[in-house]
Amino acid sequence: MAMYGQPDLREVIFALEGDGMASQKLRDFLESINGKFDFTTEDMRRMVQSFHLEMGNGLSGRKSSLKMLPAFVDRATGKEKGHFVALDLGGTNFRVIQVELDGRGHARVNHTGKFVIPNAVMRGTGTQLFNFIAQSIEKFILRYEIELEKKSKLGFTFSFPIDQKNIVSGILINWTKGFTATGVIGANVVKLLEEAIRKYGLENIQVAALANDTVGALAAKSYEDPDCDVGIIFGTGTNACYREKTANILKLKNPVSGHMIVNTEWGNYSKIKSNEYDDKLDRATNNPGRQRMEKMISGMYLGEVARLVLSDMIRSKFIFAGCKARFSKGNFKTRHMALVESDKSKDLIKIEGYLEGLGILDTTHEDRALLKGVCRTISRRAARISAAAISSVVTWMDPKLRAKHTVAIDGTLYEKYPNFRRTIVAALRELHGDAAKRTKLTQVKDGSGIGVAVVAAVASRGKSRSV
Ligand code: GLC
């Protein structure tokens, strides 16, 4: 069935049959790929049930693939105010941002500094990583001639699983997304940051909050929209947080009444059936067995899943048979999939141009249609798993979806990948019919920067500092 104007493999098979071109072998192969990446309505429903079990286990401190980490902060009120420096570590770039909150729900980013994290730093020692961070802050301050007042407040977005006991400290549980810097797991990352910034003579800076990027997204959106109760990232990695009643977080030692944001770390959800390509990809990562859902959804991995399928097809001469083609590991990125899927031309000329750029010349229309179909099949599964995960979190809070929920979403995959959002919205309707309308998916720009400033402001008011 053609989905939302984009061909998936079944449509390609149909077209090939019409032309009388496809061999039985190719048809069988495509059918099997379609089956392996199918994520049916029934699969989505089953996933929601199992996700709820995992959420409950995680909240109670029982064994679960969902860590359900309390963030020691509630959402914003819109009244938070002040100037903040925000740090954002978690993807390929490290960013330093200066943010101003006006106390009336408006945030302004005054300056942004972007620093590419060298591979050697990502995978070196913790000291190197935190020195790089401090050095970048220093550069930022010098570049924009920022006058640091005594006790300038800093919010630190650290987009990895951290075990927190309060808003100003957190212990790294494990790295994700290819980071492996040594000596950080098990350590308090705020302490490591403070030591490094002291070395660089930045004593005036005071760390006021540590938060995950999903928490930043939720905080940033809730600053202007009181219905916001979920924050999601679809980017290099994927994750979500939501607003929970503290009474439900059974693993908290001294719960007080009220609400708190909980970081699910859903990238690690492990109950989705995987296929041979997922397993092959997983084995080749530096965290095998972990982040299994993230590896089916997020930007760091989707391109590689597609490449593994394409490599099989090239080997069997199902695609690019008349041309010299090889995709080696890491060469086909998610942004290339996005480009392929964005080609709406009849002759698929954008794809042709892209392939020529790689030295793959003389492709046929069938080659290009197959390539697009493979990408679509894989990205479609990613979006449908994402929809089931969103549904799980929202129905956990509100089983019949009676209330309005604003879901704040940040990340390049969501922002840029053709049809990703539409496929999620359609799948949510498939699950919930008209009730899905009350759950509004909104993009939040710069959640990690503005959001952690909001978190720092909430914390500075003395709310939810520790429980
Ligand atoms: C990974 C991290 C998680 C983060 C997500 C998005 O899943 O473990 O903490 O929120 O990536 O950046």
GROMACS .gro file of C-alpha atoms and ligand atoms in nm:
model
  479
    1MET     CA    1   0.000   0.000   0.000
    2ALA     CA    2   0.135   0.343  -0.087
    3MET     CA    3   0.172   0.547   0.227
    4TYR     CA    4   0.126   0.921   0.223
    5GLY     CA    5   0.249   0.974  -0.132
    6GLN     CA    6   0.580   0.798  -0.072
    7PRO     CA    7   0.654   0.460  -0.225
    8ASP     CA    8   0.752   0.183   0.007
    9LEU     CA    9   0.877  -0.144  -0.130
   10ARG     CA   10   0.537  -0.294  -0.196
   11GLU     CA   11   0.462  -0.011  -0.434
   12VAL     CA   12   0.795  -0.057  -0.605
   13ILE     CA   13   0.723  -0.430  -0.645
   14PHE     CA   14   0.387  -0.343  -0.794
   15ALA     CA   15   0.541  -0.103  -1.043
   16LEU     CA   16   0.807  -0.354  -1.141
   17GLU     CA   17   0.545  -0.621  -1.197
   18GLY     CA   18   0.355  -0.380  -1.417
   19ASP     CA   19   0.667  -0.338  -1.629
   20GLY     CA   20   0.716  -0.713  -1.628
   21MET     CA   21   1.071  -0.639  -1.517
   22ALA     CA   22   1.116  -0.783  -1.175
   23SER     CA   23   1.256  -1.128  -1.141
   24GLN     CA   24   1.085  -1.360  -0.899
   25LYS     CA   25   1.400  -1.358  -0.684
   26LEU     CA   26   1.396  -0.981  -0.655
   27ARG     CA   27   1.025  -0.981  -0.575
   28ASP     CA   28   1.075  -1.238  -0.302
   29PHE     CA   29   1.365  -1.041  -0.160
   30LEU     CA   30   1.164  -0.719  -0.150
   31GLU     CA   31   0.870  -0.895   0.009
   32SER     CA   32   1.098  -1.032   0.277
   33ILE     CA   33   1.250  -0.688   0.346
   34ASN     CA   34   0.902  -0.543   0.369
   35GLY     CA   35   0.809  -0.810   0.622
   36LYS     CA   36   1.123  -0.760   0.827
   37PHE     CA   37   1.064  -0.386   0.863
   38ASP     CA   38   0.689  -0.394   0.895
   39PHE     CA   39   0.551  -0.245   1.216
   40THR     CA   40   0.179  -0.310   1.212
   41THR     CA   41  -0.098  -0.149   1.414
   42GLU     CA   42  -0.102  -0.466   1.622
   43ASP     CA   43   0.274  -0.435   1.682
   44MET     CA   44   0.220  -0.076   1.797
   45ARG     CA   45  -0.057  -0.177   2.037
   46ARG     CA   46   0.148  -0.460   2.183
   47MET     CA   47   0.442  -0.226   2.224
   48VAL     CA   48   0.233   0.024   2.424
   49GLN     CA   49   0.136  -0.248   2.671
   50SER     CA   50   0.489  -0.373   2.718
   51PHE     CA   51   0.623  -0.017   2.737
   52HIS     CA   52   0.385   0.052   3.025
   53LEU     CA   53   0.514  -0.253   3.211
   54GLU     CA   54   0.870  -0.135   3.162
   55MET     CA   55   0.780   0.218   3.277
   56GLY     CA   56   0.620   0.081   3.595
   57ASN     CA   57   0.923  -0.140   3.666
   58GLY     CA   58   1.163   0.147   3.605
   59LEU     CA   59   0.971   0.382   3.836
   60SER     CA   60   0.974   0.124   4.116
   61GLY     CA   61   1.345   0.049   4.085
   62ARG     CA   62   1.282  -0.300   3.947
   63LYS     CA   63   1.475  -0.440   3.650
   64SER     CA   64   1.370  -0.262   3.331
   65SER     CA   65   1.514  -0.150   2.999
   66LEU     CA   66   1.366   0.194   3.079
   67LYS     CA   67   1.578   0.371   3.340
   68MET     CA   68   1.304   0.624   3.433
   69LEU     CA   69   1.540   0.880   3.586
   70PRO     CA   70   1.391   1.151   3.809
   71ALA     CA   71   1.507   1.497   3.695
   72PHE     CA   72   1.446   1.682   4.025
   73VAL     CA   73   1.263   1.963   3.855
   74ASP     CA   74   0.905   2.030   3.748
   75ARG     CA   75   0.799   2.209   3.431
   76ALA     CA   76   0.817   2.588   3.406
   77THR     CA   77   0.556   2.842   3.508
   78GLY     CA   78   0.655   3.108   3.253
   79LYS     CA   79   0.758   3.347   3.530
   80GLU     CA   80   1.123   3.240   3.541
   81LYS     CA   81   1.359   3.528   3.483
   82GLY     CA   82   1.726   3.619   3.441
   83HIS     CA   83   2.045   3.577   3.234
   84PHE     CA   84   2.200   3.235   3.199
   85VAL     CA   85   2.486   3.062   3.026
   86ALA     CA   86   2.378   2.726   2.890
   87LEU     CA   87   2.602   2.440   2.780
   88ASP     CA   88   2.485   2.166   2.547
   89LEU     CA   89   2.681   1.842   2.524
   90GLY     CA   90   2.541   1.533   2.360
   91GLY     CA   91   2.574   1.535   1.983
   92THR     CA   92   2.849   1.605   1.735
   93ASN     CA   93   2.878   1.970   1.842
   94PHE     CA   94   2.926   2.126   2.179
   95ARG     CA   95   2.738   2.453   2.218
   96VAL     CA   96   2.757   2.747   2.455
   97ILE     CA   97   2.457   2.977   2.462
   98GLN     CA   98   2.369   3.296   2.642
   99VAL     CA   99   1.998   3.314   2.721
  100GLU     CA  100   1.774   3.579   2.868
  101LEU     CA  101   1.435   3.493   3.021
  102ASP     CA  102   1.199   3.787   3.063
  103GLY     CA  103   0.965   3.637   3.323
  104ARG     CA  104   0.669   3.655   3.085
  105GLY     CA  105   0.720   3.336   2.886
  106HIS     CA  106   0.968   3.481   2.637
  107ALA     CA  107   1.322   3.359   2.598
  108ARG     CA  108   1.591   3.524   2.393
  109VAL     CA  109   1.911   3.361   2.280
  110ASN     CA  110   2.170   3.640   2.275
  111HIS     CA  111   2.476   3.447   2.158
  112THR     CA  112   2.553   3.094   2.044
  113GLY     CA  113   2.895   2.934   2.009
  114LYS     CA  114   2.926   2.604   1.826
  115PHE     CA  115   3.234   2.385   1.865
  116VAL     CA  116   3.288   2.061   1.675
  117ILE     CA  117   3.397   1.792   1.920
  118PRO     CA  118   3.702   1.620   1.771
  119ASN     CA  119   3.669   1.242   1.752
  120ALA     CA  120   3.980   1.205   1.966
  121VAL     CA  121   3.812   1.409   2.241
  122MET     CA  122   3.484   1.215   2.225
  123ARG     CA  123   3.676   0.892   2.261
  124GLY     CA  124   3.973   1.009   2.469
  125THR     CA  125   3.983   1.070   2.843
  126GLY     CA  126   3.725   1.249   3.055
  127THR     CA  127   3.984   1.512   3.146
  128GLN     CA  128   4.038   1.590   2.777
  129LEU     CA  129   3.664   1.615   2.722
  130PHE     CA  130   3.600   1.851   3.014
  131ASN     CA  131   3.907   2.061   2.932
  132PHE     CA  132   3.771   2.097   2.580
  133ILE     CA  133   3.440   2.213   2.728
  134ALA     CA  134   3.606   2.472   2.955
  135GLN     CA  135   3.827   2.593   2.673
  136SER     CA  136   3.523   2.639   2.449
  137ILE     CA  137   3.343   2.839   2.719
  138GLU     CA  138   3.649   3.060   2.752
  139LYS     CA  139   3.658   3.118   2.373
  140PHE     CA  140   3.287   3.199   2.375
  141ILE     CA  141   3.325   3.453   2.656
  142LEU     CA  142   3.618   3.620   2.485
  143ARG     CA  143   3.454   3.622   2.142
  144TYR     CA  144   3.137   3.794   2.263
  145GLU     CA  145   3.312   3.998   2.533
  146ILE     CA  146   3.072   3.867   2.792
  147GLU     CA  147   3.113   4.023   3.137
  148LEU     CA  148   3.069   3.749   3.393
  149GLU     CA  149   2.907   3.874   3.711
  150LYS     CA  150   2.991   3.707   4.035
  151LYS     CA  151   2.798   3.380   4.045
  152SER     CA  152   2.681   3.386   3.683
  153LYS     CA  153   2.434   3.102   3.659
  154LEU     CA  154   2.506   2.815   3.425
  155GLY     CA  155   2.277   2.538   3.307
  156PHE     CA  156   2.439   2.220   3.177
  157THR     CA  157   2.252   2.006   2.925
  158PHE     CA  158   2.420   1.670   2.938
  159SER     CA  159   2.236   1.438   2.701
  160PHE     CA  160   2.322   1.101   2.846
  161PRO     CA  161   2.167   0.889   3.122
  162ILE     CA  162   2.252   1.047   3.455
  163ASP     CA  163   2.157   0.937   3.803
  164GLN     CA  164   2.054   1.248   3.996
  165LYS     CA  165   1.979   1.308   4.363
  166ASN     CA  166   1.928   1.680   4.305
  167ILE     CA  167   1.931   1.932   4.023
  168VAL     CA  168   2.297   2.034   4.061
  169SER     CA  169   2.470   1.699   4.036
  170GLY     CA  170   2.446   1.374   3.846
  171ILE     CA  171   2.642   1.056   3.794
  172LEU     CA  172   2.690   0.924   3.442
  173ILE     CA  173   2.538   0.575   3.421
  174ASN     CA  174   2.672   0.487   3.076
  175TRP     CA  175   2.770   0.662   2.755
  176THR     CA  176   2.554   0.645   2.442
  177LYS     CA  177   2.578   0.776   2.083
  178GLY     CA  178   2.940   0.678   2.027
  179PHE     CA  179   3.094   0.867   2.321
  180THR     CA  180   3.347   0.661   2.516
  181ALA     CA  181   3.558   0.917   2.709
  182THR     CA  182   3.720   0.728   2.996
  183GLY     CA  183   3.687   0.802   3.365
  184VAL     CA  184   3.345   0.964   3.343
  185ILE     CA  185   3.109   0.673   3.403
  186GLY     CA  186   3.032   0.665   3.774
  187ALA     CA  187   3.156   1.021   3.827
  188ASN     CA  188   2.961   1.337   3.905
  189VAL     CA  189   2.974   1.530   3.577
  190VAL     CA  190   2.906   1.864   3.745
  191LYS     CA  191   3.214   1.816   3.960
  192LEU     CA  192   3.420   1.734   3.652
  193LEU     CA  193   3.285   2.048   3.484
  194GLU     CA  194   3.357   2.268   3.786
  195GLU     CA  195   3.712   2.138   3.815
  196ALA     CA  196   3.775   2.211   3.449
  197ILE     CA  197   3.625   2.561   3.450
  198ARG     CA  198   3.831   2.648   3.757
  199LYS     CA  199   4.145   2.548   3.570
  200TYR     CA  200   4.050   2.798   3.302
  201GLY     CA  201   3.995   3.077   3.554
  202LEU     CA  202   3.617   3.087   3.517
  203GLU     CA  203   3.545   3.086   3.891
  204ASN     CA  204   3.259   3.331   3.859
  205ILE     CA  205   3.044   3.069   3.693
  206GLN     CA  206   2.813   2.875   3.922
  207VAL     CA  207   2.644   2.557   3.798
  208ALA     CA  208   2.273   2.602   3.876
  209ALA     CA  209   2.127   2.303   3.693
  210LEU     CA  210   2.212   1.980   3.520
  211ALA     CA  211   1.952   1.837   3.282
  212ASN     CA  212   1.900   1.593   3.000
  213ASP     CA  213   1.819   1.745   2.656
  214THR     CA  214   1.464   1.602   2.668
  215VAL     CA  215   1.410   1.783   2.998
  216GLY     CA  216   1.539   2.098   2.829
  217ALA     CA  217   1.288   2.056   2.547
  218LEU     CA  218   0.999   2.010   2.790
  219ALA     CA  219   1.112   2.304   3.006
  220ALA     CA  220   1.158   2.535   2.707
  221LYS     CA  221   0.813   2.462   2.565
  222SER     CA  222   0.634   2.467   2.899
  223TYR     CA  223   0.780   2.816   2.956
  224GLU     CA  224   0.531   2.938   2.693
  225ASP     CA  225   0.273   2.659   2.686
  226PRO     CA  226   0.125   2.528   3.015
  227ASP     CA  227  -0.010   2.213   2.843
  228CYS     CA  228   0.337   2.086   2.764
  229ASP     CA  229   0.407   1.766   2.956
  230VAL     CA  230   0.632   1.561   2.725
  231GLY     CA  231   0.976   1.643   2.583
  232ILE     CA  232   1.130   1.436   2.303
  233ILE     CA  233   1.449   1.431   2.100
  234PHE     CA  234   1.464   1.275   1.755
  235GLY     CA  235   1.820   1.354   1.652
  236THR     CA  236   2.154   1.175   1.671
  237GLY     CA  237   1.986   0.975   1.949
  238THR     CA  238   1.628   0.953   2.067
  239ASN     CA  239   1.473   0.987   2.410
  240ALA     CA  240   1.173   1.128   2.596
  241CYS     CA  241   1.080   1.270   2.933
  242TYR     CA  242   0.739   1.348   3.078
  243ARG     CA  243   0.573   1.495   3.385
  244GLU     CA  244   0.504   1.239   3.657
  245LYS     CA  245   0.329   1.255   3.993
  246THR     CA  246   0.610   1.223   4.251
  247ALA     CA  247   0.392   0.974   4.438
  248ASN     CA  248   0.427   0.737   4.138
  249ILE     CA  249   0.806   0.747   4.145
  250LEU     CA  250   0.826   0.469   4.399
  251LYS     CA  251   1.202   0.449   4.393
  252LEU     CA  252   1.239   0.804   4.532
  253LYS     CA  253   1.359   0.789   4.890
  254ASN     CA  254   1.175   1.093   5.032
  255PRO     CA  255   0.905   1.191   4.784
  256VAL     CA  256   0.723   1.518   4.845
  257SER     CA  257   0.386   1.587   4.691
  258GLY     CA  258   0.369   1.738   4.348
  259HIS     CA  259   0.515   1.658   4.009
  260MET     CA  260   0.855   1.592   3.871
  261ILE     CA  261   0.992   1.537   3.523
  262VAL     CA  262   1.114   1.183   3.459
  263ASN     CA  263   1.367   1.099   3.189
  264THR     CA  264   1.263   0.762   3.043
  265GLU     CA  265   1.585   0.697   2.842
  266TRP     CA  266   1.355   0.524   2.594
  267GLY     CA  267   1.640   0.472   2.345
  268ASN     CA  268   1.728   0.167   2.553
  269TYR     CA  269   1.381   0.009   2.529
  270SER     CA  270   1.455  -0.349   2.434
  271LYS     CA  271   1.126  -0.527   2.363
  272ILE     CA  272   1.088  -0.464   1.990
  273LYS     CA  273   1.152  -0.760   1.766
  274SER     CA  274   1.470  -0.699   1.573
  275ASN     CA  275   1.572  -0.839   1.236
  276GLU     CA  276   1.910  -0.957   1.107
  277TYR     CA  277   2.006  -0.604   0.994
  278ASP     CA  278   1.932  -0.455   1.336
  279ASP     CA  279   2.136  -0.729   1.497
  280LYS     CA  280   2.428  -0.687   1.261
  281LEU     CA  281   2.432  -0.312   1.320
  282ASP     CA  282   2.410  -0.359   1.695
  283ARG     CA  283   2.704  -0.599   1.701
  284ALA     CA  284   2.924  -0.345   1.523
  285THR     CA  285   2.858  -0.061   1.772
  286ASN     CA  286   3.059   0.012   2.083
  287ASN     CA  287   2.753  -0.055   2.301
  288PRO     CA  288   2.611  -0.386   2.173
  289GLY     CA  289   2.286  -0.495   2.336
  290ARG     CA  290   2.213  -0.140   2.450
  291GLN     CA  291   2.001   0.139   2.303
  292ARG     CA  292   1.819  -0.111   2.079
  293MET     CA  293   1.523   0.117   2.008
  294GLU     CA  294   1.752   0.413   1.944
  295LYS     CA  295   1.933   0.201   1.685
  296MET     CA  296   1.603   0.150   1.497
  297ILE     CA  297   1.503   0.516   1.506
  298SER     CA  298   1.769   0.777   1.536
  299GLY     CA  299   1.990   0.973   1.301
  300MET     CA  300   2.312   0.812   1.411
  301TYR     CA  301   2.195   0.468   1.294
  302LEU     CA  302   1.920   0.477   1.029
  303GLY     CA  303   2.159   0.532   0.738
  304GLU     CA  304   2.366   0.235   0.847
  305VAL     CA  305   2.059   0.008   0.868
  306ALA     CA  306   1.974   0.110   0.511
  307ARG     CA  307   2.333   0.055   0.400
  308LEU     CA  308   2.328  -0.301   0.533
  309VAL     CA  309   2.015  -0.380   0.332
  310LEU     CA  310   2.157  -0.211   0.022
  311SER     CA  311   2.483  -0.401   0.054
  312ASP     CA  312   2.289  -0.727   0.045
  313MET     CA  313   2.104  -0.606  -0.263
  314ILE     CA  314   2.424  -0.499  -0.438
  315ARG     CA  315   2.584  -0.835  -0.363
  316SER     CA  316   2.285  -1.017  -0.515
  317LYS     CA  317   2.287  -0.776  -0.812
  318PHE     CA  318   1.930  -0.667  -0.735
  319ILE     CA  319   2.038  -0.305  -0.751
  320PHE     CA  320   2.311  -0.113  -0.937
  321ALA     CA  321   2.389  -0.429  -1.133
  322GLY     CA  322   2.520  -0.243  -1.435
  323CYS     CA  323   2.736   0.000  -1.233
  324LYS     CA  324   3.023  -0.017  -0.995
  325ALA     CA  325   2.870   0.043  -0.659
  326ARG     CA  326   2.980  -0.016  -0.306
  327PHE     CA  327   2.870   0.148   0.010
  328SER     CA  328   3.122   0.096   0.283
  329LYS     CA  329   3.048   0.118   0.655
  330GLY     CA  330   2.937   0.461   0.768
  331ASN     CA  331   2.922   0.600   0.412
  332PHE     CA  332   2.549   0.612   0.374
  333LYS     CA  333   2.420   0.854   0.636
  334THR     CA  334   2.071   0.933   0.751
  335ARG     CA  335   2.096   1.270   0.578
  336HIS     CA  336   2.154   1.083   0.250
  337MET     CA  337   1.838   0.879   0.313
  338ALA     CA  338   1.656   1.207   0.370
  339LEU     CA  339   1.788   1.344   0.043
  340VAL     CA  340   1.684   1.029  -0.144
  341GLU     CA  341   1.334   1.044   0.003
  342SER     CA  342   1.298   1.411  -0.076
  343ASP     CA  343   1.323   1.344  -0.450
  344LYS     CA  344   0.970   1.388  -0.587
  345SER     CA  345   1.073   1.410  -0.954
  346LYS     CA  346   0.935   1.154  -1.197
  347ASP     CA  347   1.279   1.046  -1.314
  348LEU     CA  348   1.432   1.066  -0.968
  349ILE     CA  349   1.698   1.307  -1.091
  350LYS     CA  350   1.804   1.428  -0.749
  351ILE     CA  351   1.887   1.069  -0.655
  352GLU     CA  352   2.068   1.027  -0.986
  353GLY     CA  353   2.279   1.335  -0.911
  354TYR     CA  354   2.358   1.213  -0.562
  355LEU     CA  355   2.466   0.871  -0.690
  356GLU     CA  356   2.678   1.026  -0.964
  357GLY     CA  357   2.852   1.228  -0.696
  358LEU     CA  358   2.948   0.897  -0.536
  359GLY     CA  359   3.080   0.768  -0.867
  360ILE     CA  360   2.780   0.540  -0.920
  361LEU     CA  361   2.703   0.619  -1.283
  362ASP     CA  362   2.445   0.491  -1.531
  363THR     CA  363   2.183   0.394  -1.277
  364THR     CA  364   1.846   0.284  -1.406
  365HIS     CA  365   1.512   0.423  -1.292
  366GLU     CA  366   1.452   0.089  -1.123
  367ASP     CA  367   1.776   0.124  -0.922
  368ARG     CA  368   1.672   0.465  -0.801
  369ALA     CA  369   1.315   0.361  -0.719
  370LEU     CA  370   1.447   0.064  -0.524
  371LEU     CA  371   1.686   0.285  -0.330
  372LYS     CA  372   1.404   0.521  -0.240
  373GLY     CA  373   1.177   0.231  -0.146
  374VAL     CA  374   1.440   0.082   0.087
  375CYS     CA  375   1.490   0.418   0.260
  376ARG     CA  376   1.117   0.465   0.294
  377THR     CA  377   1.065   0.119   0.441
  378ILE     CA  378   1.326   0.182   0.708
  379SER     CA  379   1.228   0.539   0.795
  380ARG     CA  380   0.863   0.439   0.804
  381ARG     CA  381   0.933   0.173   1.065
  382ALA     CA  382   1.132   0.432   1.263
  383ALA     CA  383   0.837   0.673   1.260
  384ARG     CA  384   0.584   0.404   1.356
  385ILE     CA  385   0.795   0.281   1.647
  386SER     CA  386   0.828   0.648   1.750
  387ALA     CA  387   0.451   0.688   1.738
  388ALA     CA  388   0.399   0.381   1.956
  389ALA     CA  389   0.654   0.520   2.204
  390ILE     CA  390   0.482   0.860   2.212
  391SER     CA  391   0.146   0.691   2.258
  392SER     CA  392   0.290   0.486   2.545
  393VAL     CA  393   0.409   0.793   2.734
  394VAL     CA  394   0.096   0.999   2.681
  395THR     CA  395  -0.146   0.716   2.764
  396TRP     CA  396   0.057   0.637   3.075
  397MET     CA  397  -0.035   0.984   3.203
  398ASP     CA  398  -0.383   0.991   3.055
  399PRO     CA  399  -0.514   0.649   2.937
  400LYS     CA  400  -0.814   0.783   2.743
  401LEU     CA  401  -0.636   1.091   2.613
  402ARG     CA  402  -0.898   1.318   2.767
  403ALA     CA  403  -0.673   1.617   2.835
  404LYS     CA  404  -0.467   1.831   2.602
  405HIS     CA  405  -0.101   1.740   2.579
  406THR     CA  406   0.166   1.941   2.409
  407VAL     CA  407   0.463   1.729   2.312
  408ALA     CA  408   0.780   1.935   2.266
  409ILE     CA  409   1.009   1.781   2.006
  410ASP     CA  410   1.362   1.881   1.911
  411GLY     CA  411   1.617   1.720   1.681
  412THR     CA  412   1.720   1.720   1.316
  413LEU     CA  413   1.547   1.395   1.227
  414TYR     CA  414   1.210   1.536   1.326
  415GLU     CA  415   1.283   1.876   1.176
  416LYS     CA  416   1.429   1.767   0.845
  417TYR     CA  417   1.347   1.408   0.753
  418PRO     CA  418   1.078   1.405   0.483
  419ASN     CA  419   0.745   1.268   0.608
  420PHE     CA  420   0.880   1.160   0.946
  421ARG     CA  421   0.635   1.383   1.132
  422ARG     CA  422   0.343   1.300   0.901
  423THR     CA  423   0.395   0.929   0.944
  424ILE     CA  424   0.397   0.966   1.323
  425VAL     CA  425   0.079   1.174   1.319
  426ALA     CA  426  -0.094   0.922   1.091
  427ALA     CA  427   0.010   0.632   1.315
  428LEU     CA  428  -0.118   0.811   1.625
  429ARG     CA  429  -0.453   0.851   1.451
  430GLU     CA  430  -0.447   0.484   1.362
  431LEU     CA  431  -0.406   0.408   1.733
  432HIS     CA  432  -0.638   0.664   1.889
  433GLY     CA  433  -0.872   0.798   1.621
  434ASP     CA  434  -0.998   1.151   1.689
  435ALA     CA  435  -0.869   1.148   2.047
  436ALA     CA  436  -0.518   1.179   1.899
  437LYS     CA  437  -0.604   1.537   1.803
  438ARG     CA  438  -0.573   1.655   2.162
  439THR     CA  439  -0.208   1.550   2.162
  440LYS     CA  440  -0.021   1.822   1.979
  441LEU     CA  441   0.327   1.755   1.845
  442THR     CA  442   0.522   2.080   1.832
  443GLN     CA  443   0.874   2.149   1.734
  444VAL     CA  444   1.085   2.334   1.985
  445LYS     CA  445   1.393   2.506   1.859
  446ASP     CA  446   1.693   2.524   2.084
  447GLY     CA  447   1.533   2.330   2.365
  448SER     CA  448   1.872   2.236   2.504
  449GLY     CA  449   1.981   2.599   2.531
  450ILE     CA  450   1.666   2.777   2.641
  451GLY     CA  451   1.538   2.477   2.830
  452VAL     CA  452   1.829   2.433   3.063
  453ALA     CA  453   1.823   2.808   3.135
  454VAL     CA  454   1.459   2.765   3.235
  455VAL     CA  455   1.552   2.464   3.448
  456ALA     CA  456   1.829   2.667   3.613
  457ALA     CA  457   1.580   2.946   3.680
  458VAL     CA  458   1.321   2.708   3.827
  459ALA     CA  459   1.593   2.556   4.045
  460SER     CA  460   1.725   2.897   4.153
  461ARG     CA  461   1.381   2.982   4.285
  462GLY     CA  462   1.444   2.698   4.525
  463LYS     CA  463   1.179   2.467   4.377
  464SER     CA  464   1.250   2.096   4.343
  465ARG     CA  465   1.620   2.139   4.416
  466SER     CA  466   1.623   1.809   4.589
  467VAL     CA  467   1.369   1.567   4.716
  468GLC     C1  468   2.065   0.920   2.396
  468GLC     C2  469   2.094   0.957   2.542
  468GLC     C3  470   1.981   1.038   2.601
  468GLC     C4  471   1.951   1.157   2.513
  468GLC     C5  472   1.923   1.112   2.370
  468GLC     C6  473   1.897   1.229   2.275
  468GLC     O1  474   1.956   0.835   2.393
  468GLC     O2  475   2.115   0.839   2.617
  468GLC     O3  476   2.012   1.081   2.732
  468GLC     O4  477   1.843   1.227   2.564
  468GLC     O5  478   2.034   1.039   2.322
  468GLC     O6  479   2.004   1.315   2.268
   0.00000   0.00000   0.00000
